[in-house]
Amino acid sequence: MKITATLLATVAFALAGTLTAAEPAAGTPVTAPSGPLPIEQFVGADLFEQLKISPTGEYLAATVPLEDRTALVVMRRKDMQRMTVVNVQPRTRVENFWWVNDRRVLLTLSEQHGAYAQRYGTGEIWGTDVDGANQGLLVGLRRAGSTHTESRIKSRHQELIYAQMVDTLHDDDDHVLVSITPLNAGEDPFTSLERMHVTRGSRQKIARAPVRNARFLVDHAKVARFALGQGADNHSKLYYRSGRDVEWELVNDHAVSDVNVYPLAFRGDDRVAYLEVEQPGKPNAVHAFDVASKRHALLVQDPKVDPAGLLFGADDTTPYAIDYLDGIPRQHDLDAAVPEARLLRSLQKSFPGHGVRITGFTRDGNLALVYVYSAGNPGDFYVFDRARKEAHHLASRRQQIDPERMAGMRSVSIRARDGRMLHGFLTVPPGVGEKSLPVIVNPHGGPFDVFDRWEFLPETQLFASRGYAVLQLNFRGSGNYGRDHVRAGYRQWGAAMQDDLTDATRWLIDEGIADKSRICIYGASYGAYAALMGVAREPGLYACAVGYVGAYDLPLMHDDGDIRDRKWGANYLSDTLGADRRRLGEVSPTRLAERIDVPVFLAAGGIDERTPIKHSERMRDALTAAGNPPEWLVFPDEGHGFEQEANVRTYYTRLLAFLDKHIGAPRR
């Protein structure tokens, strides 16, 4: 039996008090509409986000996105009967969750104030049994000094600490390993590793890191061997020890080496650890750390992209491959003979043109939960029976989407004016060639360490459904292409980062892909800044610009917003944006409005903490004073990206009308 939208709509009703129209049940034929697909098919939330199978395979747990929060639902797999729901406060997300034994799930939370806002972990770990028993806060405190909670989970343990999951202890049903960082300045500020009971929340300290805000890596004996942390200076330090109760040794200090080193996992025999190591001028590499000699050497380095992570076997601790993302995900085997490696290769052959992920196993390793997706497919989950060699479709993340009607996405490589290779993705409307198309140049937000990837993007597919091609460029500053590519964007707002977008736009024209009179630049957050700077710096290149929850007055970044509220955030802004207010003013669209002579659409949230509405108001006023008043849309109760369904629908209705008006038809 499949997970259906009806079931999850019932969950939404139980949580939110309103029942929206359910999607057709699994197996019900869906008649394809003859005209453009409705906006609602693209802007509605996924039916669920993550899905995980229990150790016995008897249960499933899934995160269910709602308008202002993410909940957790536990279901019996054989009939998809809902067992329990874990609700949380508004603007709170279930960040991650783990099956810690046959009948119990632990979860961590984060807060997010807007669809594009950064998620901040709350430092809490909660738990629930499959039948809803023993629901409670095990460790952490949402708001220091307060016992207030709107969650249906009852708070029992409240401490001024930040907790994170480290290891679920595969062979211990009663305990997990967690890291604990005190938030009280009067306490020991260094992170400790503690063994916690999964129901009572009682803890026993078993290790102490020599560095603040540490992340531990344990070996297969569950002994903490690496500790990686950093202070407000944003310089990481990596420590290693050879065993329990042995002194920590400094392996890498970023402030000295100018290189970050990240511990990933131990090989099955614990004689070698895998490290991700930054490489000057190249993508990050995976090194093998020999525990006997305490030296590490290059093991694998991709010529194009950073390692995206390791893939683990049924025991959830032994890695068998390295993942890479530069199109359809691909892997480099660490041990090609591991059964899970052979299984993944077999599944990939069964789903050509798709990304395939094995996201979990039952304890006996027989049942595998498999996730299959593409640029046109939001994702399907299958349960694969390894003994019978049978796969059964379990659930679709967006049941209303017909992948056959979606657009394809291909990788592109473009050489910037200074010779740097830039990589990105081009989405072209289905059924048309790459010739003289209306194009949306869509820079991502961030901008640093964030990157566009090959995946289903509802907004991009919405644009393609209306006949627009979309270019998404990983300009300098973006992640996934090595540390030098990130650093090349430092203090280059309005300069080299902007040149990359200009060069990519001219490439579209030179290749004949774009109708040069029908190109619009559109982005959110940093992407909105880049959109307005694009039309200010390059008159005649773009026919219009759209800025969504953008930063337009760069000196204001140092005066207002949630980044500068934290000491590390203030340092980050100085490093990446720059602190010269005169220079920042020179590359602020608010100071360049008189150069903008194309139509502009601005949209903002009234309670945006990342780019406060002052940015948009100043941009609007500057354009108006320059004789080019923009189209304007503000929702007073939205943050950094709209979340309420009615507001999202209104925004995209207005946005599509704006695009259709200015680049939707060939000019005569």
XYZ file of C-alpha atoms in Angstrom:
668
model
C 0.000 0.000 0.000
C 1.353 3.422 -0.966
C 1.551 6.569 1.090
C -1.219 8.744 -0.307
C -1.913 12.431 -0.181
C -5.174 11.568 1.572
C -3.283 10.139 4.527
C -0.918 13.092 4.769
C -3.741 15.602 4.286
C -5.376 13.948 7.291
C -2.152 14.530 9.199
C -2.164 18.162 8.098
C -5.745 18.452 9.307
C -4.799 17.037 12.703
C -1.944 19.511 12.999
C -3.252 22.663 11.406
C -6.988 22.348 11.892
C -7.830 22.805 8.210
C -8.284 20.089 5.624
C -7.171 21.025 2.125
C -8.385 19.169 -0.930
C -6.663 15.806 -1.045
C -4.758 14.649 -4.089
C -6.002 11.555 -5.941
C -5.307 8.342 -4.080
C -2.558 6.067 -5.341
C -3.617 4.239 -8.467
C -6.223 6.811 -9.451
C -5.709 7.970 -13.062
C -4.863 11.648 -13.391
C -6.152 13.353 -16.522
C -3.561 15.710 -17.968
C -4.928 19.224 -18.505
C -4.772 20.569 -22.045
C -3.548 24.080 -21.189
C -0.712 25.347 -18.990
C -0.358 23.439 -15.756
C -1.884 25.320 -12.802
C 0.429 27.243 -10.503
C -0.753 25.154 -7.562
C 0.959 22.061 -8.963
C 4.321 23.772 -8.572
C 4.010 25.984 -5.513
C 2.327 23.509 -3.165
C 4.486 21.794 -0.563
C 5.817 18.290 -1.000
C 3.656 15.572 0.533
C 6.647 14.807 2.711
C 10.385 15.514 2.844
C 12.378 12.706 4.465
C 11.227 9.098 4.768
C 12.965 6.421 6.855
C 12.276 2.762 7.524
C 12.410 1.207 10.998
C 14.999 -1.469 11.893
C 12.430 -4.261 11.495
C 10.755 -2.725 8.466
C 7.447 -2.668 10.327
C 7.183 1.133 10.464
C 7.981 4.246 8.471
C 8.607 7.760 9.719
C 8.247 10.837 7.517
C 8.595 14.598 7.859
C 5.493 16.429 6.609
C 5.903 20.087 5.552
C 3.069 22.438 6.489
C 2.741 26.169 5.892
C 4.618 27.311 8.988
C 6.282 24.165 10.342
C 7.376 20.611 9.633
C 5.847 17.745 11.583
C 6.789 14.095 11.984
C 4.367 11.239 11.302
C 4.970 7.565 12.124
C 3.076 4.929 10.097
C 2.706 1.158 10.068
C 4.150 0.022 6.733
C 1.791 -2.843 5.904
C -1.338 -0.677 5.771
C 0.012 2.875 6.190
C -2.035 3.323 9.344
C -0.967 6.471 11.168
C 0.502 5.565 14.559
C 1.438 8.984 15.926
C 2.187 12.577 14.942
C 4.765 14.871 16.504
C 3.737 18.499 16.214
C 6.068 21.449 16.784
C 5.857 25.200 17.221
C 5.188 27.598 14.333
C 8.254 28.346 12.200
C 9.938 25.229 13.520
C 11.161 22.324 11.393
C 11.959 18.738 12.171
C 15.533 18.994 10.961
C 16.457 15.321 11.174
C 15.307 12.109 12.829
C 16.633 8.632 13.534
C 15.213 5.222 14.319
C 17.135 4.322 17.492
C 15.404 0.975 18.060
C 12.459 -0.977 16.675
C 9.829 1.302 18.197
C 11.441 4.645 18.968
C 12.406 7.742 16.988
C 14.587 10.649 18.117
C 14.478 13.994 16.324
C 16.188 17.362 16.231
C 14.584 20.715 15.440
C 15.516 23.954 13.732
C 13.901 27.364 13.418
C 13.341 29.062 10.068
C 11.737 32.445 9.499
C 10.921 32.328 5.806
C 11.251 29.925 2.885
C 14.721 31.246 1.976
C 15.891 31.843 5.535
C 18.758 29.894 7.001
C 17.736 27.148 9.380
C 19.194 27.406 12.868
C 19.276 24.285 15.006
C 17.585 24.684 18.376
C 19.987 22.313 20.133
C 17.149 20.080 21.325
C 16.664 16.339 20.960
C 13.113 15.002 21.311
C 11.784 11.474 21.243
C 8.620 9.478 20.642
C 7.573 5.844 20.594
C 5.681 4.622 17.544
C 2.391 4.665 19.472
C 2.959 8.180 20.813
C 4.072 7.039 24.261
C 7.093 8.604 25.941
C 6.971 11.746 23.824
C 9.213 14.317 25.367
C 12.155 16.668 25.293
C 15.201 14.610 26.176
C 17.866 17.295 26.137
C 18.192 21.012 25.339
C 16.097 24.130 25.714
C 14.461 26.144 22.933
C 14.440 29.465 24.700
C 16.875 29.904 27.539
C 15.077 30.750 30.781
C 11.635 29.914 29.403
C 9.432 26.863 29.777
C 6.996 27.965 27.080
C 6.260 25.483 24.322
C 3.390 25.162 21.885
C 4.440 21.627 21.032
C 2.273 18.690 22.004
C 5.457 17.057 23.249
C 5.811 17.690 26.952
C 9.019 19.346 28.102
C 10.693 17.481 30.945
C 14.408 18.208 30.752
C 15.471 21.809 30.254
C 19.116 22.852 30.286
C 21.151 25.729 28.907
C 22.956 23.519 26.416
C 23.106 22.808 22.683
C 22.807 19.100 21.862
C 23.454 17.243 18.603
C 23.198 13.606 17.597
C 26.561 11.907 17.031
C 25.849 8.170 16.699
C 22.743 5.999 17.096
C 24.766 3.042 18.453
C 23.561 0.446 15.986
C 23.944 -2.441 18.488
C 22.509 -0.655 21.548
C 18.734 -0.104 21.569
C 18.767 1.938 24.776
C 21.439 4.555 24.185
C 22.816 7.028 21.643
C 25.862 9.286 21.604
C 25.233 13.039 21.680
C 27.455 16.108 21.794
C 26.707 18.720 24.445
C 27.853 22.347 24.229
C 27.024 24.551 27.259
C 25.357 27.885 26.533
C 25.948 29.272 30.029
C 29.098 31.384 29.992
C 29.874 30.309 33.555
C 30.213 26.653 32.590
C 32.942 24.739 30.784
C 32.519 26.063 27.216
C 34.028 23.017 25.559
C 31.891 20.363 23.924
C 31.505 16.955 25.552
C 30.504 13.580 24.126
C 27.837 11.865 26.229
C 25.987 8.553 26.246
C 22.249 9.265 26.534
C 19.329 6.950 27.334
C 16.838 7.155 24.471
C 13.748 7.274 26.718
C 14.833 8.755 30.051
C 17.317 11.268 28.648
C 19.837 10.494 31.407
C 23.437 11.063 30.285
C 26.964 9.966 31.074
C 29.943 12.026 29.918
C 32.516 9.895 28.103
C 34.780 12.437 26.373
C 35.601 16.148 26.300
C 36.716 17.999 23.201
C 39.726 20.333 23.349
C 37.893 22.881 21.205
C 34.639 24.837 21.319
C 31.541 23.992 19.286
C 33.004 20.610 18.442
C 31.747 17.874 16.165
C 32.968 14.386 17.065
C 33.782 11.420 14.846
C 33.768 8.030 16.565
C 35.297 4.790 15.345
C 33.492 1.439 15.086
C 34.165 0.800 18.781
C 32.305 4.071 19.432
C 35.364 5.818 20.826
C 35.700 9.522 19.987
C 38.806 9.840 17.795
C 38.381 13.203 16.019
C 37.023 16.544 17.255
C 36.475 19.459 14.858
C 35.438 22.860 16.150
C 35.856 26.594 15.807
C 35.319 29.819 17.683
C 33.933 33.177 16.655
C 37.010 33.781 14.474
C 35.604 31.165 12.039
C 38.923 29.265 11.929
C 38.516 25.523 12.400
C 40.775 23.265 14.467
C 40.925 19.502 14.039
C 42.153 17.241 16.852
C 42.853 13.507 16.874
C 43.536 10.926 19.576
C 44.550 7.308 19.212
C 42.122 5.893 21.780
C 40.003 6.349 24.879
C 41.561 8.447 27.652
C 44.476 9.447 25.392
C 45.417 13.110 25.045
C 44.132 14.991 21.997
C 46.674 16.123 19.396
C 46.188 19.062 17.034
C 46.064 17.758 13.450
C 45.140 20.940 11.605
C 44.705 24.595 12.519
C 43.036 26.519 9.704
C 44.453 29.800 11.010
C 47.964 28.417 10.364
C 47.534 26.071 7.377
C 44.861 28.112 5.570
C 43.252 24.742 4.769
C 40.139 23.191 6.276
C 40.220 19.465 7.045
C 36.979 17.620 7.821
C 36.785 14.097 9.309
C 34.301 11.908 7.408
C 34.370 8.297 8.619
C 36.531 5.341 9.603
C 37.149 2.399 7.352
C 35.657 -0.847 8.633
C 38.911 -1.970 10.278
C 39.466 1.420 11.996
C 43.019 1.515 10.687
C 42.234 4.286 8.212
C 40.046 7.354 8.526
C 38.724 9.315 5.560
C 39.233 13.083 5.616
C 37.995 15.789 3.272
C 40.841 18.221 2.654
C 40.757 21.549 0.852
C 43.162 21.836 -2.099
C 44.621 25.106 -3.403
C 43.321 25.711 -6.913
C 41.432 22.416 -7.083
C 38.283 20.788 -5.700
C 38.441 19.289 -2.228
C 39.976 15.819 -2.039
C 39.439 12.738 0.110
C 42.560 11.735 2.019
C 43.331 8.484 3.815
C 44.542 9.080 7.384
C 46.728 6.247 8.652
C 46.067 5.945 12.384
C 49.442 4.307 13.056
C 51.599 6.996 11.459
C 49.086 9.841 11.964
C 49.749 10.988 8.431
C 47.295 11.446 5.623
C 47.714 11.290 1.879
C 45.580 11.843 -1.198
C 43.174 9.008 -1.917
C 40.655 10.435 -4.421
C 40.224 13.821 -6.059
C 37.615 14.649 -8.673
C 38.840 17.090 -11.327
C 35.638 19.129 -11.237
C 33.702 19.015 -7.953
C 34.066 18.499 -4.211
C 33.013 15.241 -2.558
C 29.353 15.547 -1.594
C 29.565 12.902 1.124
C 30.075 9.221 1.772
C 27.611 6.406 1.183
C 27.258 3.882 4.001
C 26.313 0.228 4.158
C 23.543 -1.452 6.098
C 25.396 -0.957 9.396
C 25.224 2.828 8.800
C 28.887 3.229 9.785
C 31.038 1.603 7.083
C 31.486 3.761 3.951
C 31.637 2.125 0.545
C 31.579 5.053 -1.913
C 32.097 8.807 -2.348
C 29.273 10.831 -3.854
C 29.759 13.624 -6.411
C 27.213 16.168 -7.680
C 27.818 17.767 -11.068
C 24.730 16.559 -12.887
C 23.211 13.141 -12.314
C 24.919 12.025 -9.082
C 27.828 9.656 -9.568
C 30.021 7.705 -7.196
C 33.603 6.616 -6.713
C 33.775 3.237 -5.002
C 35.921 2.901 -1.915
C 35.208 -0.828 -1.929
C 33.473 -2.076 -5.071
C 33.050 -5.556 -3.563
C 30.730 -4.360 -0.782
C 27.210 -5.753 -1.446
C 25.671 -2.290 -1.097
C 27.966 -0.956 -3.818
C 26.836 -3.704 -6.186
C 23.204 -3.056 -5.243
C 23.505 0.657 -5.999
C 25.031 0.002 -9.425
C 22.246 -2.443 -10.225
C 19.565 0.051 -9.186
C 21.166 2.824 -11.224
C 20.936 0.624 -14.320
C 17.238 0.099 -13.575
C 16.567 3.853 -13.441
C 18.613 5.403 -16.280
C 18.716 9.166 -16.324
C 17.822 9.369 -12.631
C 19.618 9.963 -9.391
C 19.393 6.913 -7.131
C 19.934 6.941 -3.379
C 19.776 4.066 -0.912
C 18.529 6.007 2.085
C 18.230 3.224 4.643
C 18.153 -0.467 5.467
C 16.398 -2.709 7.911
C 18.635 -4.153 10.608
C 19.037 -7.449 8.776
C 20.006 -5.554 5.598
C 17.343 -7.273 3.503
C 14.983 -4.351 2.905
C 16.461 -1.216 1.389
C 14.653 2.108 1.107
C 15.511 3.554 -2.309
C 14.944 7.140 -3.451
C 14.789 7.862 -7.192
C 14.572 11.374 -8.658
C 15.462 13.535 -11.626
C 15.223 17.126 -12.806
C 11.672 16.349 -13.929
C 10.707 13.945 -11.140
C 10.323 15.293 -7.592
C 11.186 11.858 -6.245
C 9.792 8.377 -5.622
C 10.522 5.984 -2.798
C 10.734 2.233 -3.306
C 11.207 -0.649 -0.894
C 13.644 -3.137 -2.412
C 13.631 -6.709 -1.136
C 17.188 -7.942 -1.645
C 16.325 -11.620 -1.136
C 13.510 -11.580 -3.690
C 15.145 -8.924 -5.856
C 11.840 -7.050 -6.036
C 11.168 -3.325 -5.802
C 7.786 -1.989 -4.693
C 6.769 1.634 -5.181
C 6.004 3.173 -1.819
C 5.447 6.911 -2.232
C 5.864 9.955 -4.463
C 6.908 13.267 -2.963
C 4.619 15.214 -5.318
C 1.850 12.986 -6.580
C 0.354 15.775 -8.694
C 3.458 16.125 -10.902
C 3.640 14.197 -14.174
C 7.374 13.828 -14.959
C 6.534 13.331 -18.639
C 5.325 16.948 -18.808
C 8.345 18.436 -17.053
C 11.377 20.078 -18.633
C 14.833 18.597 -18.902
C 17.913 20.123 -17.281
C 21.441 19.851 -18.657
C 24.858 20.842 -17.355
C 26.646 23.757 -19.026
C 30.208 25.068 -18.752
C 31.089 28.672 -19.543
C 34.478 30.393 -19.517
C 34.461 33.733 -17.722
C 36.352 36.737 -19.071
C 39.317 36.056 -16.772
C 39.523 32.408 -17.822
C 37.743 30.849 -14.833
C 35.488 27.941 -15.746
C 31.929 28.379 -14.550
C 29.432 25.552 -14.310
C 25.671 25.611 -14.129
C 22.429 24.208 -15.474
C 20.131 25.110 -18.335
C 16.454 24.162 -18.266
C 14.586 24.405 -21.575
C 10.785 24.189 -21.958
C 9.605 20.739 -23.054
C 9.038 20.251 -26.752
C 11.126 23.168 -28.027
C 14.666 23.499 -29.277
C 17.401 25.653 -27.787
C 16.910 28.508 -30.229
C 15.894 32.157 -29.650
C 14.088 31.489 -26.376
C 12.890 33.906 -23.716
C 15.298 33.271 -20.834
C 15.335 33.894 -17.095
C 18.841 34.232 -15.658
C 18.356 33.027 -12.094
C 21.320 33.562 -9.705
C 21.029 31.664 -6.430
C 21.048 33.179 -2.960
C 23.707 32.744 -0.304
C 25.913 33.532 -2.060
C 28.888 31.711 -0.530
C 29.165 27.897 -0.390
C 25.612 27.598 -1.774
C 25.319 26.007 -5.214
C 22.741 24.996 -7.791
C 22.514 21.289 -8.544
C 20.724 18.845 -10.812
C 17.373 18.203 -9.128
C 13.655 18.881 -9.367
C 13.088 22.603 -8.799
C 9.408 23.567 -8.653
C 10.006 27.225 -9.473
C 12.225 26.397 -12.444
C 9.685 23.902 -13.756
C 6.922 26.490 -13.351
C 8.869 28.931 -15.523
C 9.560 26.223 -18.112
C 5.871 25.315 -18.208
C 5.206 28.906 -19.328
C 7.768 28.733 -22.132
C 10.818 30.229 -20.402
C 14.296 28.738 -20.409
C 16.161 29.136 -17.115
C 19.915 29.471 -16.586
C 21.318 28.799 -13.115
C 25.006 29.580 -12.805
C 27.408 28.593 -10.051
C 29.285 31.882 -10.225
C 32.454 32.377 -8.192
C 31.589 32.249 -4.507
C 29.416 29.170 -5.034
C 30.239 25.930 -3.274
C 31.029 22.459 -4.707
C 33.925 23.536 -6.945
C 36.769 23.904 -4.464
C 37.686 26.420 -1.814
C 39.376 28.768 -4.315
C 36.140 29.080 -6.272
C 34.388 30.128 -3.059
C 37.086 32.555 -2.015
C 37.246 34.062 -5.496
C 33.875 35.602 -4.678
C 34.960 37.204 -1.393
C 34.407 40.970 -1.500
C 33.300 40.677 -5.120
C 29.657 41.691 -4.728
C 28.889 43.854 -7.743
C 32.271 43.073 -9.292
C 33.686 39.701 -10.457
C 30.643 37.762 -9.224
C 28.454 40.056 -11.281
C 30.766 39.745 -14.279
C 30.244 35.972 -14.185
C 26.498 36.439 -14.619
C 27.042 38.952 -17.403
C 29.406 36.584 -19.201
C 26.903 33.727 -18.862
C 24.124 35.901 -20.256
C 26.257 36.869 -23.248
C 27.052 33.178 -23.742
C 23.308 32.497 -24.023
C 23.092 35.119 -26.759
C 26.231 33.995 -28.581
C 25.035 30.374 -28.580
C 21.697 31.430 -30.057
C 19.821 30.012 -27.070
C 18.376 33.336 -25.951
C 16.379 35.899 -27.837
C 18.564 38.839 -26.803
C 15.524 41.100 -26.500
C 13.767 38.723 -24.083
C 16.104 38.081 -21.145
C 15.074 38.844 -17.575
C 17.300 38.486 -14.507
C 15.570 37.263 -11.362
C 16.735 36.099 -7.966
C 16.032 35.911 -4.253
C 18.193 37.170 -1.379
C 21.703 37.614 -2.860
C 20.157 36.647 -6.195
C 17.890 39.676 -5.912
C 20.914 41.890 -5.320
C 22.563 40.396 -8.414
C 19.392 40.985 -10.442
C 19.240 44.687 -9.619
C 23.002 45.115 -10.045
C 22.739 43.344 -13.395
C 20.369 45.912 -14.842
C 22.308 48.769 -13.229
C 25.693 47.675 -14.610
C 24.650 46.301 -17.994
C 22.173 48.625 -19.731
C 20.527 46.951 -22.695
C 21.431 43.394 -21.680
C 18.263 42.572 -19.737
C 14.667 43.456 -20.538
C 13.546 43.392 -16.906
C 14.599 42.502 -13.365
C 12.906 40.865 -10.374
C 14.171 41.092 -6.816
C 12.663 38.872 -4.112
C 13.549 39.457 -0.415
C 16.773 41.084 -1.567
C 19.717 42.976 -0.064
C 20.112 46.196 -2.025
C 21.913 48.578 0.362
C 25.164 46.843 1.325
C 26.266 49.162 4.165
C 22.938 48.298 5.815
C 24.098 44.661 6.039
C 26.474 45.769 8.813
C 23.745 47.713 10.626
C 20.652 45.532 10.476
C 19.741 41.869 10.016
C 20.380 38.622 11.843
C 23.850 37.900 10.441
C 25.601 40.766 12.212
C 23.785 39.908 15.480
C 26.319 37.150 16.154
C 30.047 37.745 16.621
C 30.959 35.097 14.077
C 28.416 36.669 11.720
C 30.014 40.102 11.992
C 33.393 38.550 11.222
C 31.869 36.631 8.317
C 30.424 39.809 6.805
C 33.768 41.584 7.041
C 35.556 38.645 5.403
C 33.118 37.977 2.577
C 31.262 41.234 1.962
C 33.903 43.696 3.094
C 33.799 46.478 5.660
C 34.656 49.526 3.521
C 31.339 51.341 3.643
C 32.280 53.724 0.845
C 33.063 50.878 -1.516
C 29.928 48.981 -0.432
C 27.854 52.044 -1.214
C 29.346 52.201 -4.701
C 28.095 48.686 -5.476
C 24.665 49.071 -3.875
C 21.718 49.099 -6.306
C 19.986 51.686 -4.107
C 22.730 54.161 -5.071
C 22.577 53.252 -8.778
C 18.831 53.506 -9.440
C 19.227 56.236 -12.038
C 21.052 53.725 -14.254
C 18.140 51.271 -14.230
C 15.849 51.899 -17.193
C 13.948 48.595 -17.423
C 10.820 47.396 -15.587
C 11.465 46.112 -12.065
C 9.344 43.973 -9.757
C 10.202 43.933 -6.027
C 8.698 41.531 -3.480
C 9.484 41.445 0.240
C 8.398 40.188 3.639
C 7.592 42.613 6.418
C 9.290 40.562 9.164
C 12.358 39.457 7.209
C 15.278 39.101 9.638
C 17.959 38.259 7.057
C 17.345 41.142 4.622
C 15.033 43.497 6.530
C 12.345 45.252 4.512
C 14.363 48.475 4.718
C 16.404 47.142 1.801
C 13.378 46.773 -0.451
C 11.816 50.044 0.673
C 15.024 51.946 -0.093
C 15.256 50.254 -3.492
C 11.633 51.096 -4.258
C 12.083 54.714 -3.197
C 15.305 55.099 -5.194
C 13.700 53.723 -8.351
C 10.643 55.924 -7.872
C 12.827 59.002 -7.397
C 14.645 58.061 -10.617
C 11.345 57.999 -12.509
C 11.065 54.215 -12.741
C 8.638 53.105 -9.997
C 8.728 49.319 -9.593
C 5.899 46.888 -9.277
C 5.617 46.242 -5.552
C 4.411 43.344 -3.404
C 4.828 43.101 0.366
C 3.271 40.711 2.840
C 3.665 42.219 6.332
C 3.592 38.849 8.131
C 6.101 36.993 5.933
C 9.835 36.594 6.504
C 12.778 35.781 4.227
C 10.704 34.048 1.564
C 6.944 33.569 1.543
C 5.446 30.497 3.223
C 1.686 30.979 3.456
C 0.072 29.190 0.525
C -2.230 32.053 -0.444
C 0.683 34.507 -0.426
C 2.922 32.186 -2.443
C 0.163 31.735 -5.013
C -0.361 35.507 -5.248
C 3.373 36.108 -5.631
C 3.806 33.676 -8.506
C 0.653 34.916 -10.200
C 2.058 38.446 -10.115
C 5.535 37.285 -11.123
C 4.322 35.318 -14.144
C 2.175 38.245 -15.277
C 5.221 40.521 -15.018
C 7.391 38.132 -17.030
C 4.696 37.547 -19.634
C 4.302 41.278 -20.103
C 7.974 42.027 -20.615
C 9.596 38.937 -22.171
C 6.711 36.614 -22.931
C 6.288 37.397 -26.621
C 8.733 38.211 -29.425
C 9.233 41.933 -29.955
C 8.383 43.354 -33.372
